[in-house]
PDB file of C-alpha atoms in Angstrom:
ATOM      1  CA  MET A   1      29.256  -6.451-134.673  1.00 62.00           C
ATOM      2  CA  SER A   2      27.301  -9.646-134.182  1.00 67.00           C
ATOM      3  CA  GLY A   3      25.309 -10.547-137.248  1.00 91.00           C
ATOM      4  CA  TRP A   4      27.029  -8.032-139.557  1.00 95.00           C
ATOM      5  CA  ASN A   5      28.732 -10.620-141.781  1.00 95.00           C
ATOM      6  CA  GLU A   6      25.537 -12.575-142.364  1.00 95.00           C
ATOM      7  CA  ARG A   7      23.417  -9.476-143.031  1.00 96.00           C
ATOM      8  CA  ILE A   8      25.944  -7.787-145.308  1.00 97.00           C
ATOM      9  CA  ALA A   9      26.158 -11.042-147.292  1.00 96.00           C
ATOM     10  CA  ASP A  10      22.383 -10.734-147.794  1.00 97.00           C
ATOM     11  CA  ALA A  11      22.875  -7.171-149.072  1.00 97.00           C
ATOM     12  CA  ILE A  12      25.545  -8.314-151.520  1.00 97.00           C
ATOM     13  CA  THR A  13      23.196 -11.023-152.799  1.00 97.00           C
ATOM     14  CA  ALA A  14      20.405  -8.459-153.190  1.00 97.00           C
ATOM     15  CA  MET A  15      22.431  -6.006-155.284  1.00 96.00           C
ATOM     16  CA  GLY A  16      20.542  -4.994-158.407  1.00 93.00           C
ATOM     17  CA  THR A  17      17.162  -5.880-156.885  1.00 95.00           C
ATOM     18  CA  GLU A  18      14.464  -3.852-155.141  1.00 94.00           C
ATOM     19  CA  GLU A  19      15.423  -5.490-151.835  1.00 96.00           C
ATOM     20  CA  PHE A  20      18.996  -4.180-151.801  1.00 97.00           C
ATOM     21  CA  ALA A  21      18.431  -0.990-149.790  1.00 97.00           C
ATOM     22  CA  ARG A  22      16.283  -2.742-147.217  1.00 97.00           C
ATOM     23  CA  THR A  23      18.850  -5.497-146.689  1.00 98.00           C
ATOM     24  CA  LEU A  24      21.634  -2.898-146.370  1.00 98.00           C
ATOM     25  CA  ASP A  25      19.503  -1.102-143.769  1.00 98.00           C
ATOM     26  CA  ARG A  26      19.094  -4.360-141.849  1.00 97.00           C
ATOM     27  CA  ALA A  27      22.821  -5.045-141.993  1.00 97.00           C
ATOM     28  CA  THR A  28      23.645  -1.648-140.503  1.00 97.00           C
ATOM     29  CA  GLU A  29      21.149  -2.267-137.683  1.00 96.00           C
ATOM     30  CA  THR A  30      23.619  -4.834-136.343  1.00 96.00           C
ATOM     31  CA  LEU A  31      26.185  -2.069-135.735  1.00 96.00           C
ATOM     32  CA  PHE A  32      24.108   0.224-133.492  1.00 96.00           C
ATOM     33  CA  PRO A  33      20.459   1.102-132.871  1.00 96.00           C
ATOM     34  CA  TYR A  34      18.752   3.865-134.860  1.00 97.00           C
ATOM     35  CA  LYS A  35      15.226   4.773-135.920  1.00 96.00           C
ATOM     36  CA  ILE A  36      15.489   6.191-139.438  1.00 97.00           C
ATOM     37  CA  CYS A  37      17.453   5.121-142.506  1.00 98.00           C
ATOM     38  CA  MET A  38      17.442   7.281-145.668  1.00 98.00           C
ATOM     39  CA  VAL A  39      19.325   7.328-148.943  1.00 98.00           C
ATOM     40  CA  PHE A  40      19.459  10.481-151.090  1.00 97.00           C
ATOM     41  CA  ALA A  41      21.296  11.090-154.347  1.00 96.00           C
ATOM     42  CA  TYR A  42      22.664  14.601-154.899  1.00 95.00           C
ATOM     43  CA  GLU A  43      23.989  16.103-158.114  1.00 92.00           C
ATOM     44  CA  GLY A  44      24.992  19.765-158.071  1.00 83.00           C
ATOM     45  CA  ASN A  45      21.994  22.003-157.503  1.00 77.00           C
ATOM     46  CA  ALA A  46      19.437  19.503-158.853  1.00 85.00           C
ATOM     47  CA  THR A  47      16.617  18.423-156.581  1.00 88.00           C
ATOM     48  CA  PRO A  48      17.791  15.447-154.469  1.00 93.00           C
ATOM     49  CA  GLN A  49      16.385  12.065-155.352  1.00 94.00           C
ATOM     50  CA  SER A  50      15.110   9.792-152.583  1.00 96.00           C
ATOM     51  CA  LEU A  51      16.497   6.331-153.305  1.00 96.00           C
ATOM     52  CA  TYR A  52      15.242   4.647-150.103  1.00 97.00           C
ATOM     53  CA  HIS A  53      13.732   5.317-146.697  1.00 97.00           C
ATOM     54  CA  ASN A  54      12.133   3.243-143.959  1.00 97.00           C
ATOM     55  CA  LEU A  55       9.596   5.870-142.873  1.00 96.00           C
ATOM     56  CA  PRO A  56       5.793   5.625-142.736  1.00 95.00           C
ATOM     57  CA  PRO A  57       3.938   7.985-145.128  1.00 92.00           C
ATOM     58  CA  ASP A  58       3.136  10.723-142.584  1.00 91.00           C
ATOM     59  CA  SER A  59       6.754  10.997-141.460  1.00 92.00           C
ATOM     60  CA  ALA A  60       8.072  10.721-145.019  1.00 94.00           C
ATOM     61  CA  ARG A  61       6.053  13.767-146.036  1.00 92.00           C
ATOM     62  CA  ILE A  62       8.148  15.944-143.701  1.00 91.00           C
ATOM     63  CA  VAL A  63      11.494  14.145-143.648  1.00 94.00           C
ATOM     64  CA  ILE A  64      11.664  13.267-147.359  1.00 94.00           C
ATOM     65  CA  TRP A  65       9.267  15.226-149.569  1.00 91.00           C
ATOM     66  CA  ASP A  66       9.172  18.570-147.742  1.00 90.00           C
ATOM     67  CA  TYR A  67      12.981  18.428-147.574  1.00 92.00           C
ATOM     68  CA  CYS A  68      13.215  17.960-151.344  1.00 89.00           C
ATOM     69  CA  THR A  69      11.128  21.059-152.087  1.00 85.00           C
ATOM     70  CA  GLY A  70      14.078  23.282-151.161  1.00 88.00           C
ATOM     71  CA  PRO A  71      15.094  23.162-147.478  1.00 91.00           C
ATOM     72  CA  TYR A  72      17.830  20.707-148.486  1.00 93.00           C
ATOM     73  CA  LEU A  73      19.786  23.757-149.698  1.00 93.00           C
ATOM     74  CA  LEU A  74      20.470  24.570-146.026  1.00 95.00           C
ATOM     75  CA  ASP A  75      21.167  20.990-144.924  1.00 95.00           C
ATOM     76  CA  PRO A  76      24.693  20.167-143.631  1.00 96.00           C
ATOM     77  CA  PHE A  77      24.660  16.829-145.476  1.00 96.00           C
ATOM     78  CA  TYR A  78      23.870  18.544-148.785  1.00 95.00           C
ATOM     79  CA  ALA A  79      26.578  21.155-148.153  1.00 94.00           C
ATOM     80  CA  GLU A  80      29.038  18.375-147.372  1.00 95.00           C
ATOM     81  CA  THR A  81      28.477  16.781-150.803  1.00 94.00           C
ATOM     82  CA  GLU A  82      30.177  19.845-152.304  1.00 89.00           C
ATOM     83  CA  ARG A  83      33.391  18.746-150.555  1.00 90.00           C
ATOM     84  CA  ARG A  84      33.048  15.029-149.891  1.00 93.00           C
ATOM     85  CA  ARG A  85      32.454  12.087-152.208  1.00 94.00           C
ATOM     86  CA  SER A  86      33.513   9.352-149.817  1.00 96.00           C
ATOM     87  CA  GLY A  87      33.717   8.453-146.153  1.00 97.00           C
ATOM     88  CA  MET A  88      31.665   8.891-142.989  1.00 97.00           C
ATOM     89  CA  ALA A  89      30.376  12.152-141.496  1.00 97.00           C
ATOM     90  CA  GLY A  90      28.126  13.025-138.558  1.00 97.00           C
ATOM     91  CA  LEU A  91      25.637  15.879-138.273  1.00 97.00           C
ATOM     92  CA  ARG A  92      27.020  17.214-135.005  1.00 95.00           C
ATOM     93  CA  GLN A  93      30.581  17.132-136.283  1.00 94.00           C
ATOM     94  CA  MET A  94      29.950  19.006-139.560  1.00 95.00           C
ATOM     95  CA  ALA A  95      26.980  21.287-138.772  1.00 96.00           C
ATOM     96  CA  PRO A  96      27.636  25.041-138.404  1.00 97.00           C
ATOM     97  CA  ASP A  97      28.152  26.234-134.842  1.00 97.00           C
ATOM     98  CA  LYS A  98      24.679  27.815-134.554  1.00 97.00           C
ATOM     99  CA  PHE A  99      22.833  25.216-136.609  1.00 96.00           C
ATOM    100  CA  PHE A 100      20.587  24.150-133.743  1.00 95.00           C
ATOM    101  CA  GLN A 101      19.604  27.780-133.123  1.00 95.00           C
ATOM    102  CA  SER A 102      18.972  28.549-136.810  1.00 95.00           C
ATOM    103  CA  GLU A 103      15.603  29.276-138.397  1.00 94.00           C
ATOM    104  CA  TYR A 104      16.124  26.298-140.700  1.00 94.00           C
ATOM    105  CA  TYR A 105      16.414  24.019-137.673  1.00 94.00           C
ATOM    106  CA  ALA A 106      13.423  25.619-135.919  1.00 93.00           C
ATOM    107  CA  LYS A 107      11.105  25.720-138.937  1.00 90.00           C
ATOM    108  CA  HIS A 108      12.091  22.535-140.801  1.00 89.00           C
ATOM    109  CA  TYR A 109      14.652  20.235-139.207  1.00 91.00           C
ATOM    110  CA  SER A 110      13.026  20.137-135.762  1.00 92.00           C
ATOM    111  CA  ARG A 111       9.759  19.025-137.420  1.00 92.00           C
ATOM    112  CA  THR A 112      11.470  15.817-138.506  1.00 94.00           C
ATOM    113  CA  GLY A 113      11.972  14.777-134.881  1.00 94.00           C
ATOM    114  CA  ILE A 114      15.599  13.901-135.662  1.00 96.00           C
ATOM    115  CA  ARG A 115      18.125  14.517-132.886  1.00 96.00           C
ATOM    116  CA  ASP A 116      21.294  13.154-134.482  1.00 97.00           C
ATOM    117  CA  GLU A 117      22.357  11.692-137.819  1.00 98.00           C
ATOM    118  CA  ILE A 118      25.413   9.991-139.284  1.00 98.00           C
ATOM    119  CA  GLY A 119      25.999   8.867-142.838  1.00 98.00           C
ATOM    120  CA  ILE A 120      28.207   7.320-145.488  1.00 98.00           C
ATOM    121  CA  PHE A 121      28.961   9.203-148.728  1.00 98.00           C
ATOM    122  CA  ALA A 122      29.572   7.369-151.999  1.00 97.00           C
ATOM    123  CA  ALA A 123      30.309   8.706-155.490  1.00 96.00           C
ATOM    124  CA  ILE A 124      27.840   6.994-157.840  1.00 95.00           C
ATOM    125  CA  GLY A 125      28.607   9.064-160.933  1.00 92.00           C
ATOM    126  CA  PRO A 126      31.000  11.749-162.188  1.00 91.00           C
ATOM    127  CA  GLU A 127      29.122  14.486-160.293  1.00 90.00           C
ATOM    128  CA  ARG A 128      26.594  12.422-158.351  1.00 94.00           C
ATOM    129  CA  VAL A 129      26.910  11.523-154.671  1.00 96.00           C
ATOM    130  CA  ALA A 130      24.660   9.201-152.696  1.00 97.00           C
ATOM    131  CA  VAL A 131      24.368   9.504-148.923  1.00 98.00           C
ATOM    132  CA  ILE A 132      22.961   6.766-146.729  1.00 98.00           C
ATOM    133  CA  SER A 133      22.205   8.206-143.318  1.00 98.00           C
ATOM    134  CA  PHE A 134      21.026   6.807-140.009  1.00 98.00           C
ATOM    135  CA  ALA A 135      19.127   8.982-137.564  1.00 98.00           C
ATOM    136  CA  ARG A 136      17.989   8.943-133.962  1.00 98.00           C
ATOM    137  CA  GLU A 137      14.948  10.825-132.792  1.00 96.00           C
ATOM    138  CA  ARG A 138      14.439  13.113-129.830  1.00 94.00           C
ATOM    139  CA  GLY A 139      14.582  11.132-126.606  1.00 94.00           C
ATOM    140  CA  GLN A 140      17.364   8.897-127.939  1.00 96.00           C
ATOM    141  CA  PRO A 141      21.081   9.498-127.270  1.00 97.00           C
ATOM    142  CA  VAL A 142      23.344  11.105-129.850  1.00 97.00           C
ATOM    143  CA  PHE A 143      25.717   8.778-131.672  1.00 98.00           C
ATOM    144  CA  SER A 144      28.835   8.114-129.628  1.00 97.00           C
ATOM    145  CA  ALA A 145      32.406   8.366-130.875  1.00 96.00           C
ATOM    146  CA  ARG A 146      32.564   4.574-130.694  1.00 96.00           C
ATOM    147  CA  GLU A 147      29.460   4.188-132.864  1.00 97.00           C
ATOM    148  CA  ARG A 148      30.765   6.685-135.401  1.00 97.00           C
ATOM    149  CA  ALA A 149      34.055   4.774-135.515  1.00 96.00           C
ATOM    150  CA  ARG A 150      32.172   1.517-136.024  1.00 96.00           C
ATOM    151  CA  LEU A 151      30.356   2.935-139.053  1.00 97.00           C
ATOM    152  CA  ALA A 152      33.574   4.418-140.435  1.00 97.00           C
ATOM    153  CA  GLU A 153      35.230   1.003-140.130  1.00 97.00           C
ATOM    154  CA  VAL A 154      32.706  -0.686-142.411  1.00 97.00           C
ATOM    155  CA  GLY A 155      32.251   2.433-144.542  1.00 97.00           C
ATOM    156  CA  PRO A 156      34.397   1.201-147.472  1.00 97.00           C
ATOM    157  CA  VAL A 157      32.207  -1.909-147.781  1.00 97.00           C
ATOM    158  CA  ILE A 158      28.992   0.133-147.715  1.00 98.00           C
ATOM    159  CA  GLU A 159      30.424   2.601-150.259  1.00 97.00           C
ATOM    160  CA  ALA A 160      31.379  -0.195-152.646  1.00 97.00           C
ATOM    161  CA  LEU A 161      27.899  -1.694-152.446  1.00 97.00           C
ATOM    162  CA  MET A 162      26.256   1.712-152.987  1.00 97.00           C
ATOM    163  CA  ARG A 163      28.413   2.369-156.061  1.00 96.00           C
ATOM    164  CA  GLY A 164      27.648  -1.078-157.438  1.00 96.00           C
ATOM    165  CA  HIS A 165      23.893  -0.786-156.947  1.00 96.00           C
ATOM    166  CA  TRP A 166      23.262   2.930-157.600  1.00 95.00           C
ATOM    167  CA  GLY A 167      25.865   3.448-160.304  1.00 89.00           C
ATOM    168  CA  VAL A 168      25.686   5.732-163.326  1.00 55.00           C
ATOM    169  CA  THR A 169      23.585   3.403-165.490  1.00 48.00           C
ATOM    170  CA  ALA A 170      21.075   2.620-162.745  1.00 48.00           C
ATOM    171  CA  VAL A 171      20.296   6.290-162.036  1.00 48.00           C
ATOM    172  CA  ARG A 172      20.577   7.826-165.530  1.00 47.00           C
ATOM    173  CA  GLU A 173      16.820   8.261-165.982  1.00 46.00           C
ATOM    174  CA  ALA A 174      16.414   9.614-162.443  1.00 47.00           C
ATOM    175  CA  ARG A 175      19.213  12.120-163.091  1.00 47.00           C
ATOM    176  CA  ASP A 176      17.431  13.371-166.219  1.00 47.00           C
ATOM    177  CA  ASP A 177      14.202  13.805-164.235  1.00 48.00           C
ATOM    178  CA  ALA A 178      16.015  15.648-161.456  1.00 46.00           C
ATOM    179  CA  ALA A 179      17.541  18.104-163.912  1.00 46.00           C
ATOM    180  CA  GLU A 180      14.040  19.260-164.836  1.00 48.00           C
ATOM    181  CA  THR A 181      13.365  20.340-161.237  1.00 54.00           C
ATOM    182  CA  ALA A 182      16.731  21.915-160.497  1.00 64.00           C
ATOM    183  CA  LEU A 183      16.723  24.835-158.118  1.00 69.00           C
ATOM    184  CA  PRO A 184      19.261  27.609-158.415  1.00 71.00           C
ATOM    185  CA  PRO A 185      22.186  27.340-156.000  1.00 79.00           C
ATOM    186  CA  LEU A 186      21.529  28.989-152.659  1.00 85.00           C
ATOM    187  CA  GLN A 187      23.478  32.175-153.353  1.00 82.00           C
ATOM    188  CA  VAL A 188      21.817  32.637-156.768  1.00 82.00           C
ATOM    189  CA  LEU A 189      18.431  32.108-155.124  1.00 85.00           C
ATOM    190  CA  LEU A 190      19.259  34.740-152.511  1.00 85.00           C
ATOM    191  CA  ASP A 191      20.388  37.162-155.211  1.00 82.00           C
ATOM    192  CA  ARG A 192      17.059  36.618-156.942  1.00 82.00           C
ATOM    193  CA  ILE A 193      15.244  37.431-153.685  1.00 82.00           C
ATOM    194  CA  ALA A 194      17.190  40.681-153.464  1.00 84.00           C
ATOM    195  CA  GLY A 195      16.553  41.631-157.073  1.00 84.00           C
ATOM    196  CA  GLY A 196      20.267  41.608-157.813  1.00 85.00           C
ATOM    197  CA  VAL A 197      21.105  44.427-155.389  1.00 89.00           C
ATOM    198  CA  LEU A 198      23.323  42.440-153.012  1.00 92.00           C
ATOM    199  CA  THR A 199      27.076  42.309-153.456  1.00 93.00           C
ATOM    200  CA  PRO A 200      28.646  38.839-153.810  1.00 92.00           C
ATOM    201  CA  ARG A 201      30.056  39.139-150.274  1.00 95.00           C
ATOM    202  CA  GLU A 202      26.695  40.149-148.811  1.00 95.00           C
ATOM    203  CA  THR A 203      25.108  37.136-150.487  1.00 93.00           C
ATOM    204  CA  GLU A 204      27.815  34.865-149.074  1.00 94.00           C
ATOM    205  CA  VAL A 205      27.242  36.204-145.585  1.00 96.00           C
ATOM    206  CA  ILE A 206      23.463  35.815-145.524  1.00 95.00           C
ATOM    207  CA  ALA A 207      23.743  32.335-147.066  1.00 94.00           C
ATOM    208  CA  MET A 208      25.916  31.341-144.119  1.00 96.00           C
ATOM    209  CA  VAL A 209      23.501  33.014-141.704  1.00 96.00           C
ATOM    210  CA  LEU A 210      20.693  30.857-143.101  1.00 95.00           C
ATOM    211  CA  ARG A 211      22.799  27.718-142.743  1.00 96.00           C
ATOM    212  CA  GLY A 212      23.407  28.434-139.054  1.00 97.00           C
ATOM    213  CA  TYR A 213      26.868  30.005-138.865  1.00 97.00           C
ATOM    214  CA  SER A 214      27.596  32.521-136.121  1.00 97.00           C
ATOM    215  CA  THR A 215      29.222  35.875-136.820  1.00 97.00           C
ATOM    216  CA  THR A 216      32.576  34.545-135.611  1.00 98.00           C
ATOM    217  CA  ALA A 217      32.325  31.366-137.701  1.00 98.00           C
ATOM    218  CA  ILE A 218      31.393  33.363-140.818  1.00 98.00           C
ATOM    219  CA  GLY A 219      34.377  35.637-140.269  1.00 97.00           C
ATOM    220  CA  ALA A 220      36.714  32.668-139.835  1.00 97.00           C
ATOM    221  CA  ASN A 221      35.430  30.939-142.986  1.00 96.00           C
ATOM    222  CA  LEU A 222      35.581  34.078-145.129  1.00 96.00           C
ATOM    223  CA  GLU A 223      38.767  35.382-143.473  1.00 97.00           C
ATOM    224  CA  ILE A 224      37.211  38.714-142.503  1.00 97.00           C
ATOM    225  CA  SER A 225      36.656  40.343-139.124  1.00 97.00           C
ATOM    226  CA  ASP A 226      33.519  39.948-137.027  1.00 97.00           C
ATOM    227  CA  GLU A 227      32.784  43.648-137.512  1.00 98.00           C
ATOM    228  CA  THR A 228      33.005  43.298-141.289  1.00 98.00           C
ATOM    229  CA  VAL A 229      30.581  40.374-141.146  1.00 98.00           C
ATOM    230  CA  LYS A 230      28.140  42.499-139.165  1.00 97.00           C
ATOM    231  CA  VAL A 231      28.413  45.332-141.691  1.00 98.00           C
ATOM    232  CA  HIS A 232      27.705  42.986-144.620  1.00 97.00           C
ATOM    233  CA  ARG A 233      24.752  41.421-142.800  1.00 97.00           C
ATOM    234  CA  LYS A 234      23.338  44.818-141.828  1.00 97.00           C
ATOM    235  CA  ASN A 235      23.634  46.090-145.400  1.00 96.00           C
ATOM    236  CA  ALA A 236      22.020  42.948-146.802  1.00 95.00           C
ATOM    237  CA  TYR A 237      19.130  43.146-144.345  1.00 95.00           C
ATOM    238  CA  ARG A 238      18.594  46.809-145.196  1.00 94.00           C
ATOM    239  CA  LYS A 239      18.489  46.075-148.926  1.00 93.00           C
ATOM    240  CA  LEU A 240      16.022  43.235-148.293  1.00 93.00           C
ATOM    241  CA  SER A 241      13.900  45.428-145.976  1.00 93.00           C
ATOM    242  CA  ILE A 242      14.178  42.926-143.121  1.00 95.00           C
ATOM    243  CA  SER A 243      15.645  42.994-139.621  1.00 95.00           C
ATOM    244  CA  SER A 244      15.978  39.361-138.501  1.00 95.00           C
ATOM    245  CA  GLN A 245      17.006  35.863-139.514  1.00 94.00           C
ATOM    246  CA  ALA A 246      13.350  34.805-139.183  1.00 94.00           C
ATOM    247  CA  GLN A 247      12.358  37.319-141.870  1.00 95.00           C
ATOM    248  CA  LEU A 248      15.286  36.200-144.026  1.00 95.00           C
ATOM    249  CA  PHE A 249      14.127  32.594-143.760  1.00 94.00           C
ATOM    250  CA  SER A 250      10.592  33.654-144.735  1.00 93.00           C
ATOM    251  CA  LEU A 251      11.994  35.273-147.884  1.00 91.00           C
ATOM    252  CA  PHE A 252      13.909  32.075-148.611  1.00 91.00           C
ATOM    253  CA  LEU A 253      10.732  29.978-148.324  1.00 88.00           C
ATOM    254  CA  LYS A 254       8.835  32.446-150.529  1.00 86.00           C
ATOM    255  CA  ALA A 255      11.515  32.142-153.211  1.00 85.00           C
ATOM    256  CA  LEU A 256      11.193  28.354-153.083  1.00 83.00           C
ATOM    257  CA  ASP A 257       7.438  28.595-153.542  1.00 79.00           C
ATOM    258  CA  GLU A 258       7.956  30.825-156.557  1.00 75.00           C
ATOM    259  CA  SER A 259      10.267  28.214-158.049  1.00 67.00           C
ATOM    260  CA  SER A 260       7.249  25.891-158.188  1.00 52.00           C
ATOM    261  CA  VAL A 261       9.390  22.956-157.096  1.00 46.00           C
ATOM    262  CA  ALA A 262       6.742  21.612-154.753  1.00 40.00           C
ATOM    263  CA  GLY A 263       4.225  21.380-157.591  1.00 45.00           C
ATOM    264  CA  GLN A 264       6.709  19.697-159.903  1.00 48.00           C
ATOM    265  CA  LEU A 265       7.606  17.105-157.264  1.00 41.00           C
ATOM    266  CA  GLN A 266       3.938  16.388-156.605  1.00 45.00           C
ATOM    267  CA  GLN A 267       3.388  15.899-160.340  1.00 46.00           C
ATOM    268  CA  ARG A 268       6.337  13.474-160.505  1.00 44.00           C
ATOM    269  CA  ARG A 269       5.072  11.457-157.540  1.00 45.00           C
ATOM    270  CA  SER A 270       1.554  11.169-158.966  1.00 44.00           C
ATOM    271  CA  GLY A 271       2.592  10.758-162.601  1.00 44.00           C
TER     272      GLY A 271
END
């Protein structure tokens, strides 16, 4: 980890300034190579807040702003914030078993060009979690077990710095803004799509389908048989008048458009 001590000292010095995130990014570059660094703050079902990224504008439009209009609801990192407020996690270790074959991956995630991603989670408020993630693009290798272990080793230091810089006071105004653009949780959004005709179990099943879980994985998570999963999915599709995951994803995107989140975010960025 040549250079880590010097660079992390720079990040400590920069805490509380606009240069903090950039210096933390540069410190982590001494651990392993990566292309993209992003920091998002999540709080319940509120629209994520982008705290930092190193992307040019054209890439940021897809990776940051398009993501915040609603696709984040299907993102493994967002889902992980419901369970984790600390520590290191990698995309390929926590993603559903069919994530890379899902419509979300095909229609949104693949557009980012990201092949693999690892990140550190830090609680920066009572219900608020920040995630700093590092990504490699297609054509680059996935993160190795050794590289993931290296990040986990320095994770407590990164967490402490994130809490100190992006603490409750520093993000209070941003949290209030985010609350104005809150989307309904995924299962509530799906129930809205269906006009309230789906059972709670049917909604659970199609939410997991959207996130990229296979029939077997859904059954294991919900402790029901594969055949029962298929029955719930078939019934949900019938009630929604669809026959495929692609059509389900289209309904999901339509519901996001109707939530007018994209327009609100554009207004915030230009205001």
